[in-house]
One Martini backbone bead per residue (centre of mass of N, CA, C, O) as a GRO file, in nm:
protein
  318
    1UNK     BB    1   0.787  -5.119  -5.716
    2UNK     BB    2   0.970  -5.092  -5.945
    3UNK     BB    3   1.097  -4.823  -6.112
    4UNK     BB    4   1.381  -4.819  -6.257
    5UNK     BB    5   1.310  -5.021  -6.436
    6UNK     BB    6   1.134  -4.953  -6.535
    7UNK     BB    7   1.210  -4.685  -6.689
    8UNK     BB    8   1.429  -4.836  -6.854
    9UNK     BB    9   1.200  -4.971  -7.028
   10UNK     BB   10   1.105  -4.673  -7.133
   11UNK     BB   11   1.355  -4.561  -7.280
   12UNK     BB   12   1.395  -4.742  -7.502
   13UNK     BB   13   1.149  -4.733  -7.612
   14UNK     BB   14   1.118  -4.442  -7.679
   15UNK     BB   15   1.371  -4.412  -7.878
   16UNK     BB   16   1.259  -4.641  -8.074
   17UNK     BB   17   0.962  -4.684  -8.137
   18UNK     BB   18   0.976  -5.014  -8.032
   19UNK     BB   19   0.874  -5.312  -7.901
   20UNK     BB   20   1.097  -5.507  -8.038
   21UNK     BB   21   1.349  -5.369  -8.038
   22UNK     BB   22   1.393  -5.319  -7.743
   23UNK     BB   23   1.337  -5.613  -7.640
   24UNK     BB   24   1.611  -5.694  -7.769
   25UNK     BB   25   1.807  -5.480  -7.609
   26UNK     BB   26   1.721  -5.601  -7.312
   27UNK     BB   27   1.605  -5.922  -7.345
   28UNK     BB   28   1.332  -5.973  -7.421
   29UNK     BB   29   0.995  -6.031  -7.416
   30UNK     BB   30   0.750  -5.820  -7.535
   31UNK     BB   31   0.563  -5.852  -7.359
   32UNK     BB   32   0.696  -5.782  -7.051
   33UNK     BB   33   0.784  -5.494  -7.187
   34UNK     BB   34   0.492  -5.403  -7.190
   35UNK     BB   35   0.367  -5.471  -6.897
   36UNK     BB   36   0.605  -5.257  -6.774
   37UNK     BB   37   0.455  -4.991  -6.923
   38UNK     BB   38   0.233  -4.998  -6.810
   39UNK     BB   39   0.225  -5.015  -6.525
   40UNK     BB   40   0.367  -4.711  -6.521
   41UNK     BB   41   0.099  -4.598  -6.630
   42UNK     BB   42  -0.051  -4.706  -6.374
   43UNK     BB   43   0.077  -4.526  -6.151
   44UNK     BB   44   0.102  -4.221  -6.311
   45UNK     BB   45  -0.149  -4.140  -6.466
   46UNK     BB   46  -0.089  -4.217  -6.803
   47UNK     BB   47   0.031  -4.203  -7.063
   48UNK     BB   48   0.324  -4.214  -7.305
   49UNK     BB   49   0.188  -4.340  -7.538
   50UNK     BB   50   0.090  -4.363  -7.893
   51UNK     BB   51  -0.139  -4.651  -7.999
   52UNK     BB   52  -0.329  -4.564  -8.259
   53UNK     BB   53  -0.114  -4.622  -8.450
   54UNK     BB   54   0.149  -4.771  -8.633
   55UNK     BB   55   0.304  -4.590  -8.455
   56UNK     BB   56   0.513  -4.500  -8.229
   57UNK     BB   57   0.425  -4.235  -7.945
   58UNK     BB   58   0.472  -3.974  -7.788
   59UNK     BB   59   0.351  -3.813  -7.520
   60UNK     BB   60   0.395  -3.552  -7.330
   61UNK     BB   61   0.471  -3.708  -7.123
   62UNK     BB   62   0.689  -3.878  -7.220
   63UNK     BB   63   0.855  -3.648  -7.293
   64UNK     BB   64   0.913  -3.573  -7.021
   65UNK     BB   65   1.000  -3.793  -6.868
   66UNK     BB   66   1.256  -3.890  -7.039
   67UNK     BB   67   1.447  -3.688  -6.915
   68UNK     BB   68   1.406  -3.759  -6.622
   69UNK     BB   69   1.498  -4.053  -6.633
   70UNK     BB   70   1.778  -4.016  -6.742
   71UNK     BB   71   1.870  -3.880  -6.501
   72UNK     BB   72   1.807  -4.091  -6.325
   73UNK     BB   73   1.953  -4.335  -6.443
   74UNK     BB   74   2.239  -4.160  -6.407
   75UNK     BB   75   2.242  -4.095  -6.079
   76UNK     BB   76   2.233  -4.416  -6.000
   77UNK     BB   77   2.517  -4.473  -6.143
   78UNK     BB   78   2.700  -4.248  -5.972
   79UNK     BB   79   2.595  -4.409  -5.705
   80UNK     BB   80   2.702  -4.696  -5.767
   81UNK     BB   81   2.992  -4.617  -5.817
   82UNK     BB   82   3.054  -4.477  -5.567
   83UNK     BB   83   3.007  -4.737  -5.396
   84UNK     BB   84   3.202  -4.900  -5.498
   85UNK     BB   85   3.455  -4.736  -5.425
   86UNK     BB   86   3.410  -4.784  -5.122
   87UNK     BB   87   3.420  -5.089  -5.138
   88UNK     BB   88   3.744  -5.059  -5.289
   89UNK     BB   89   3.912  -4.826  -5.131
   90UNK     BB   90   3.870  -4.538  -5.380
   91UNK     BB   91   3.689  -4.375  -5.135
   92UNK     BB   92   3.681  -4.128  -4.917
   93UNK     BB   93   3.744  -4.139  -4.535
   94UNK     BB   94   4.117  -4.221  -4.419
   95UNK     BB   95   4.196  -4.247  -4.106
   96UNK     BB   96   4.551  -4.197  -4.019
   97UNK     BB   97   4.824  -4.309  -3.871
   98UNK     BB   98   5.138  -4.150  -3.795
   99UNK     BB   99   5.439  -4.115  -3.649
  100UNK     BB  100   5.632  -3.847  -3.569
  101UNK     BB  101   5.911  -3.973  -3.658
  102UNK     BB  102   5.828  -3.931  -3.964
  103UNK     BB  103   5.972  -3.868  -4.253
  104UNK     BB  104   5.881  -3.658  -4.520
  105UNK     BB  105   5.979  -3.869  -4.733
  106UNK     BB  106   5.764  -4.082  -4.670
  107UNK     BB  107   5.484  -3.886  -4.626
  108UNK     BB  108   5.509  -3.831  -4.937
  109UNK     BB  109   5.525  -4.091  -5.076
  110UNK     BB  110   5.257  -4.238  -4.955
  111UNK     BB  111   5.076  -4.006  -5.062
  112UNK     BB  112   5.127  -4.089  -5.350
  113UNK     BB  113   5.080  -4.354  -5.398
  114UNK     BB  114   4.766  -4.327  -5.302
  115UNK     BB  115   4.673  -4.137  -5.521
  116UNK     BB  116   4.762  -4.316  -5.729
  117UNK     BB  117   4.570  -4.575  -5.647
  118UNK     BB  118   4.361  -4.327  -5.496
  119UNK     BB  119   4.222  -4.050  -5.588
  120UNK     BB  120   3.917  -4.062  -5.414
  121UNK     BB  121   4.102  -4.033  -5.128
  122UNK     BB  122   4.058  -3.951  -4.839
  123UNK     BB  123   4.335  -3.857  -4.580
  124UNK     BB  124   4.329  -3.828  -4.273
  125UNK     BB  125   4.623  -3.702  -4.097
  126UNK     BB  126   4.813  -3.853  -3.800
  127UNK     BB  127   4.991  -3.745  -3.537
  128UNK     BB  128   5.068  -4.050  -3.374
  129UNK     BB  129   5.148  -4.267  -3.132
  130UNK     BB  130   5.134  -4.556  -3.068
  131UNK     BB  131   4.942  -4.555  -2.845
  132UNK     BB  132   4.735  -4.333  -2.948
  133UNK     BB  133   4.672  -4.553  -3.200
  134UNK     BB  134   4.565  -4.797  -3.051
  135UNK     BB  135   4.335  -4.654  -2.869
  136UNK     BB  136   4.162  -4.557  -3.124
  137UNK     BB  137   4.129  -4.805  -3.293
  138UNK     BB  138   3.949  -4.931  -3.018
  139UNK     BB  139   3.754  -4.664  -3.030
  140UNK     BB  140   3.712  -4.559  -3.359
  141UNK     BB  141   3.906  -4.304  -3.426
  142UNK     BB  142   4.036  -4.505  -3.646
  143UNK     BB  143   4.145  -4.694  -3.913
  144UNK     BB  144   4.431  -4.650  -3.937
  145UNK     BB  145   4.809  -4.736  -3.875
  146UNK     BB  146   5.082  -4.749  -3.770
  147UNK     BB  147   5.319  -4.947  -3.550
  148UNK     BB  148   5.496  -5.032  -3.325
  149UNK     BB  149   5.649  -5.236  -3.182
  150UNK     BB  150   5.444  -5.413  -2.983
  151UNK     BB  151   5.109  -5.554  -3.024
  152UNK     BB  152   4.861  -5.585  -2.780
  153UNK     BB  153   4.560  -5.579  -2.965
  154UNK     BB  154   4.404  -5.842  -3.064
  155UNK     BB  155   4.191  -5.642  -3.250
  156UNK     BB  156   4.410  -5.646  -3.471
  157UNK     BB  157   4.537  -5.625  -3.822
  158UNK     BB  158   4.830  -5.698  -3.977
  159UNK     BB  159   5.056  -5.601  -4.154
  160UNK     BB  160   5.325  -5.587  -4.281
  161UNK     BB  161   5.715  -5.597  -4.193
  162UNK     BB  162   5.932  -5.395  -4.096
  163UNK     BB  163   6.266  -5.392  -4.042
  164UNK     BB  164   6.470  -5.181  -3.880
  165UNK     BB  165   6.780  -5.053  -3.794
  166UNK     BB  166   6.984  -4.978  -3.565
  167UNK     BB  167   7.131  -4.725  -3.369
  168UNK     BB  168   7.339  -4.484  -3.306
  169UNK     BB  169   7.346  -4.162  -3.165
  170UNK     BB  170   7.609  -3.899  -3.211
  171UNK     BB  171   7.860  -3.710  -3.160
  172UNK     BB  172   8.070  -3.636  -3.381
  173UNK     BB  173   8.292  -3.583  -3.195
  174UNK     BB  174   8.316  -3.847  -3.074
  175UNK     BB  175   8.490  -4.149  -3.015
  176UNK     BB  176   8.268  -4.345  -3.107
  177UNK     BB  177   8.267  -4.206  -3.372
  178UNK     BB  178   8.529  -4.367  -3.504
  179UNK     BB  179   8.380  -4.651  -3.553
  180UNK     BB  180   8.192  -4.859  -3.738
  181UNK     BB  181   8.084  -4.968  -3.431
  182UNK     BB  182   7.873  -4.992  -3.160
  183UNK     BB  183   7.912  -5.108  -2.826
  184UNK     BB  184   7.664  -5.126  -2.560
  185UNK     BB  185   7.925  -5.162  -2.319
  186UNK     BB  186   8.022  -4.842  -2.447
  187UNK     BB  187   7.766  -4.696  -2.269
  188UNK     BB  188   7.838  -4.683  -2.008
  189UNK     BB  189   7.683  -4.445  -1.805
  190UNK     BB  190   7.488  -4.293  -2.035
  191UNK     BB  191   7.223  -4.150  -2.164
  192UNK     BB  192   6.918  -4.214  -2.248
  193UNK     BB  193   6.717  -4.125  -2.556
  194UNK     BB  194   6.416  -4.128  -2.554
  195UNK     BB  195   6.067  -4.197  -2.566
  196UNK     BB  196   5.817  -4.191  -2.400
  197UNK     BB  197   5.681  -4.454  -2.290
  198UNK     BB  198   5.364  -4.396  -2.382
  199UNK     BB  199   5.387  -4.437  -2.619
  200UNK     BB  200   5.565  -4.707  -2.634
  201UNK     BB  201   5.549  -4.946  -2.376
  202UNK     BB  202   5.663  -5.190  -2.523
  203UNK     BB  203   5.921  -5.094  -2.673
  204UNK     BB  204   6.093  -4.962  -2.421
  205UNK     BB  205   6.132  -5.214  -2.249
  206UNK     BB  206   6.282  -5.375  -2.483
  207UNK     BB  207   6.472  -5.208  -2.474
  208UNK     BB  208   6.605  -5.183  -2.198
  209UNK     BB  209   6.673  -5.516  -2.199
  210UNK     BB  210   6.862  -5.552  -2.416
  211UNK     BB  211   7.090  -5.336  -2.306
  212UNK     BB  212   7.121  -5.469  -2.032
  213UNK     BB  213   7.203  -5.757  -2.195
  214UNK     BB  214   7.463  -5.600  -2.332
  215UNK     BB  215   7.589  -5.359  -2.100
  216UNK     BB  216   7.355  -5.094  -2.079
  217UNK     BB  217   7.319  -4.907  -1.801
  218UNK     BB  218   7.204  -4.644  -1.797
  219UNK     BB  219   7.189  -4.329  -1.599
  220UNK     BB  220   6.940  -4.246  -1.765
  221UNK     BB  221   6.617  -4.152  -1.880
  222UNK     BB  222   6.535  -3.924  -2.152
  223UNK     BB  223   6.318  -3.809  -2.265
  224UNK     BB  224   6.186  -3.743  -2.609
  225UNK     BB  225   5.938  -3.677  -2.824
  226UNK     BB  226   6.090  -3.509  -3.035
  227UNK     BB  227   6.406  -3.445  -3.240
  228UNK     BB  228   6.504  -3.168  -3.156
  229UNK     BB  229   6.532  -3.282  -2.855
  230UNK     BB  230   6.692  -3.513  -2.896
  231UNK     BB  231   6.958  -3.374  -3.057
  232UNK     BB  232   7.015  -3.196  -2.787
  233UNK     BB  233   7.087  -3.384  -2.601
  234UNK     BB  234   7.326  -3.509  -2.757
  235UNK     BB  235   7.461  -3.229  -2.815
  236UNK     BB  236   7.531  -3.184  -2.497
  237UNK     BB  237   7.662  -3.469  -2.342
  238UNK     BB  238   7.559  -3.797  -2.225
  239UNK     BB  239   7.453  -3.881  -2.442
  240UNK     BB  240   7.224  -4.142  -2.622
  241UNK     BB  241   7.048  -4.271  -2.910
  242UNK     BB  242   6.816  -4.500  -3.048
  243UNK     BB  243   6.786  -4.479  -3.422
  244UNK     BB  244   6.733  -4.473  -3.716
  245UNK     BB  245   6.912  -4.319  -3.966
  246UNK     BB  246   6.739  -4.120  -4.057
  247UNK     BB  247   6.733  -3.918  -3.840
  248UNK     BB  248   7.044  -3.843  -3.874
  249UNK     BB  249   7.007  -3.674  -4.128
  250UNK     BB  250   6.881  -3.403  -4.008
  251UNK     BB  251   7.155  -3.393  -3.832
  252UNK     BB  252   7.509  -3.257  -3.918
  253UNK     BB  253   7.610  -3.349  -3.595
  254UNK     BB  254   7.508  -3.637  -3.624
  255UNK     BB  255   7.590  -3.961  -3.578
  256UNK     BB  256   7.576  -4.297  -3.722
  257UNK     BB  257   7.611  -4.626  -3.538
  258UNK     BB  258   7.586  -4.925  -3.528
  259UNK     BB  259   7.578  -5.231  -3.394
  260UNK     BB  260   7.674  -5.483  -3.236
  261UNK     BB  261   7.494  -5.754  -3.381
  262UNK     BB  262   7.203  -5.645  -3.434
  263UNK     BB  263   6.986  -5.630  -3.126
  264UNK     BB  264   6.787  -5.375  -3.320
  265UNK     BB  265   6.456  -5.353  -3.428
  266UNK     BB  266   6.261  -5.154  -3.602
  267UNK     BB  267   5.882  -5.295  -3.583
  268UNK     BB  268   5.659  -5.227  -3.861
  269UNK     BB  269   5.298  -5.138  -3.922
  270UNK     BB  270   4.997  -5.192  -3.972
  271UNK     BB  271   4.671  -5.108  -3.831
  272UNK     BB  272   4.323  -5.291  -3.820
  273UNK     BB  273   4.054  -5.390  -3.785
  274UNK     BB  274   3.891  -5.655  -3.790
  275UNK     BB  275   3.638  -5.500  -3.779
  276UNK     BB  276   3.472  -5.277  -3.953
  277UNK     BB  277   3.675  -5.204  -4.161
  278UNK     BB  278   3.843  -5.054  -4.388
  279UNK     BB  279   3.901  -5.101  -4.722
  280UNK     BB  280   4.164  -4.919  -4.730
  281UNK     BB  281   4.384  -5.040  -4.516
  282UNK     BB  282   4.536  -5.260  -4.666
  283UNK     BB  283   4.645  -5.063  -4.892
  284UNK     BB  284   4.812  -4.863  -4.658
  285UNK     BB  285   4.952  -5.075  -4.588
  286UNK     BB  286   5.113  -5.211  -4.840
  287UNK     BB  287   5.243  -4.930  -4.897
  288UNK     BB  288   5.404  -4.860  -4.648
  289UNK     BB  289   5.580  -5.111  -4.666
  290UNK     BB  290   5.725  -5.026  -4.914
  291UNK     BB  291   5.846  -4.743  -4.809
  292UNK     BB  292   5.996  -4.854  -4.571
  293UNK     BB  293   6.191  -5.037  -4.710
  294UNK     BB  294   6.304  -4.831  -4.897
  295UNK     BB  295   6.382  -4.661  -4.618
  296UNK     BB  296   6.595  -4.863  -4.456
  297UNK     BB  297   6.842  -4.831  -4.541
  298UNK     BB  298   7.199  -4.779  -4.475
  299UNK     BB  299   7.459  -4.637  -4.436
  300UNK     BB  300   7.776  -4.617  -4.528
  301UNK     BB  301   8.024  -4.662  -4.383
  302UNK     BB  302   8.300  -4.536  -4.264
  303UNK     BB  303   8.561  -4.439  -4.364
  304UNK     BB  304   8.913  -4.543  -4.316
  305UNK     BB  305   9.142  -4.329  -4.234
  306UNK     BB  306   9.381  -4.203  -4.312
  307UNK     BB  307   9.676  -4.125  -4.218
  308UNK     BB  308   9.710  -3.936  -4.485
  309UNK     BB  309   9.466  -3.721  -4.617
  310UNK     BB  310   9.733  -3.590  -4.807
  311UNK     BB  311   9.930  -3.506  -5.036
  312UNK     BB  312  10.281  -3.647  -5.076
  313UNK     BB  313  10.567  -3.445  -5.196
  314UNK     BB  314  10.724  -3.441  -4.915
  315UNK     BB  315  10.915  -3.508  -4.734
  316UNK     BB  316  11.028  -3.522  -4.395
  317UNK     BB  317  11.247  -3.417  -4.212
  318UNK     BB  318  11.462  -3.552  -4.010
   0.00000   0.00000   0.00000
């Protein structure tokens, strides 16, 4: 037995307390929807109406189950309302990781944007490397993730790419900070900072094989996990670390200048499994690649120094 069916026909005759015009607000033809009335009353083992005189009316049972089924007719919409939400990906909870040195008003804006369009999504946010969300993605621990290229696991599918230009982080002191650009052959026996292998071993090695590939062969590869240990390596003197503008940003003793040839990009993207993805991933891809390319422009160079950088009122004497 339909139970929800009769119901909702037996609320509509309620209200109307007319069998002929119930049945034309329902759409259907009277006899139906007396037998669908009937059912429910040898279900109940009640009457529900009142058919000895010329007016229908509730009996005792009828009145009392009216608020009953409406009640239960609304929570079965308020129930399928929230499925279709989840189904919709702008309800439930979306497990998602992006890279550790993901700036915050990066993950401010995509924050924002996020509860703008699924406000009723609530985001779990993960801190973690390229290598651990490929990890867990692939162990079903993770719905979304961010994802530096290259990415290794076949069942993975990828949103949009966004490619970031990479360039030097140097101290500003450096005299290789006073050109416009600098050439990676120009960096050679220098210290590399870079992230450990481990975090994206993908990205790792095709860094090291294009610097080398440029005339740039580290004296060491110094691993460095967070920002602020690496911007320590590189104002300590004898390192130089290769990462987006953006980074450059956070400390002001540190200059950020291009590659020269711009022979690296860093290409990021969102990755969600292929089978039983979560609804809401590709909408977290499509934002996220949003987020990032809008914050991907790099810095104006550096204007280059006047020979007398202040105003000259008098000739200096011969």
């Amino acid at each position: 037995m339909d139970l929800l069916r009769h119901l909702r026909h037996f609320v509509v005759v309620a209200n109307e307390l007319h069998f002929g015009r119930a049945a034309e607000l329902l759409g259907m033809a009277q006899p139906p929807l007396s037998q669908s009335v009937q059912r429910l009353e040898r279900e109940l083992a009640v009457e529900l109406f009142d058919r000895s005189r010329r007016q229908v009316r509730l009996t005792v049972a009828g009145q009392l189950l009216l608020g009953e089924a409406e009640e239960l007719l609304a929570g079965e919409g308020r129930l399928r309302n929230l499925m279709r939400q989840v189904r919709d990906g702008v309800s439930g909870v979306l497990r998602a990781g992006v890279p550790p040195e993901t700036p915050a008003v990066t993950l401010r804006e995509l924050l924002d944007r996020l509860a703008g369009r699924a406000p009723g999504l609530d985001v779990d946010l993960h801190e973690l490397t390229s290598g651990e969300q490929e990890r867990m993605l692939g162990e079903g621990r993770l719905d979304v993730g961010l994802l530096h290229h290259p990415v290794t696991d076949g069942g993975l599918r990828l949103g949009a790419a966004v490619d970031v230009p990479l360039g030097v982080l140097l101290p500003r002191a450096s005299t290789l900070a006073r050109g416009r650009e600098v050439e990676l052959a120009a960096l050679a026996g220098l210290d590399l900072v870079t992230a450990p292998r481990a975090t994206a071993p993908g990205w790792h090695d095709h860094l090291l094989e294009v610097c080398r590939r440029h005339g740039f062969t580290p004296g060491r590869v110094r691993p460095a996990r967070n920002p602020e240990f690496l911007f320590g390596l590189v104002l300590a003197g004898g390192g130089v670390a290769v990462e987006p503008a953006a980074t450059a940003r956070r400390e002001p003793r540190i200059a950020w200048r291009p590659i020269a040839g711009s022979p690296l990009v860093r290409r990021t993207s969102a990755a969600w499994p292929r089978r039983a993805a979560h609804p809401a991933a590709p909408m977290f891809g499509q934002l996220a690649a949003e987020v990032l390319a809008d914050g991907s422009e790099p810095p104006p160079p550096p204007p280059t120094p006047s020979p007398r950088p202040w105003p000259v009122l008098f000739d200096e004497p011969a």
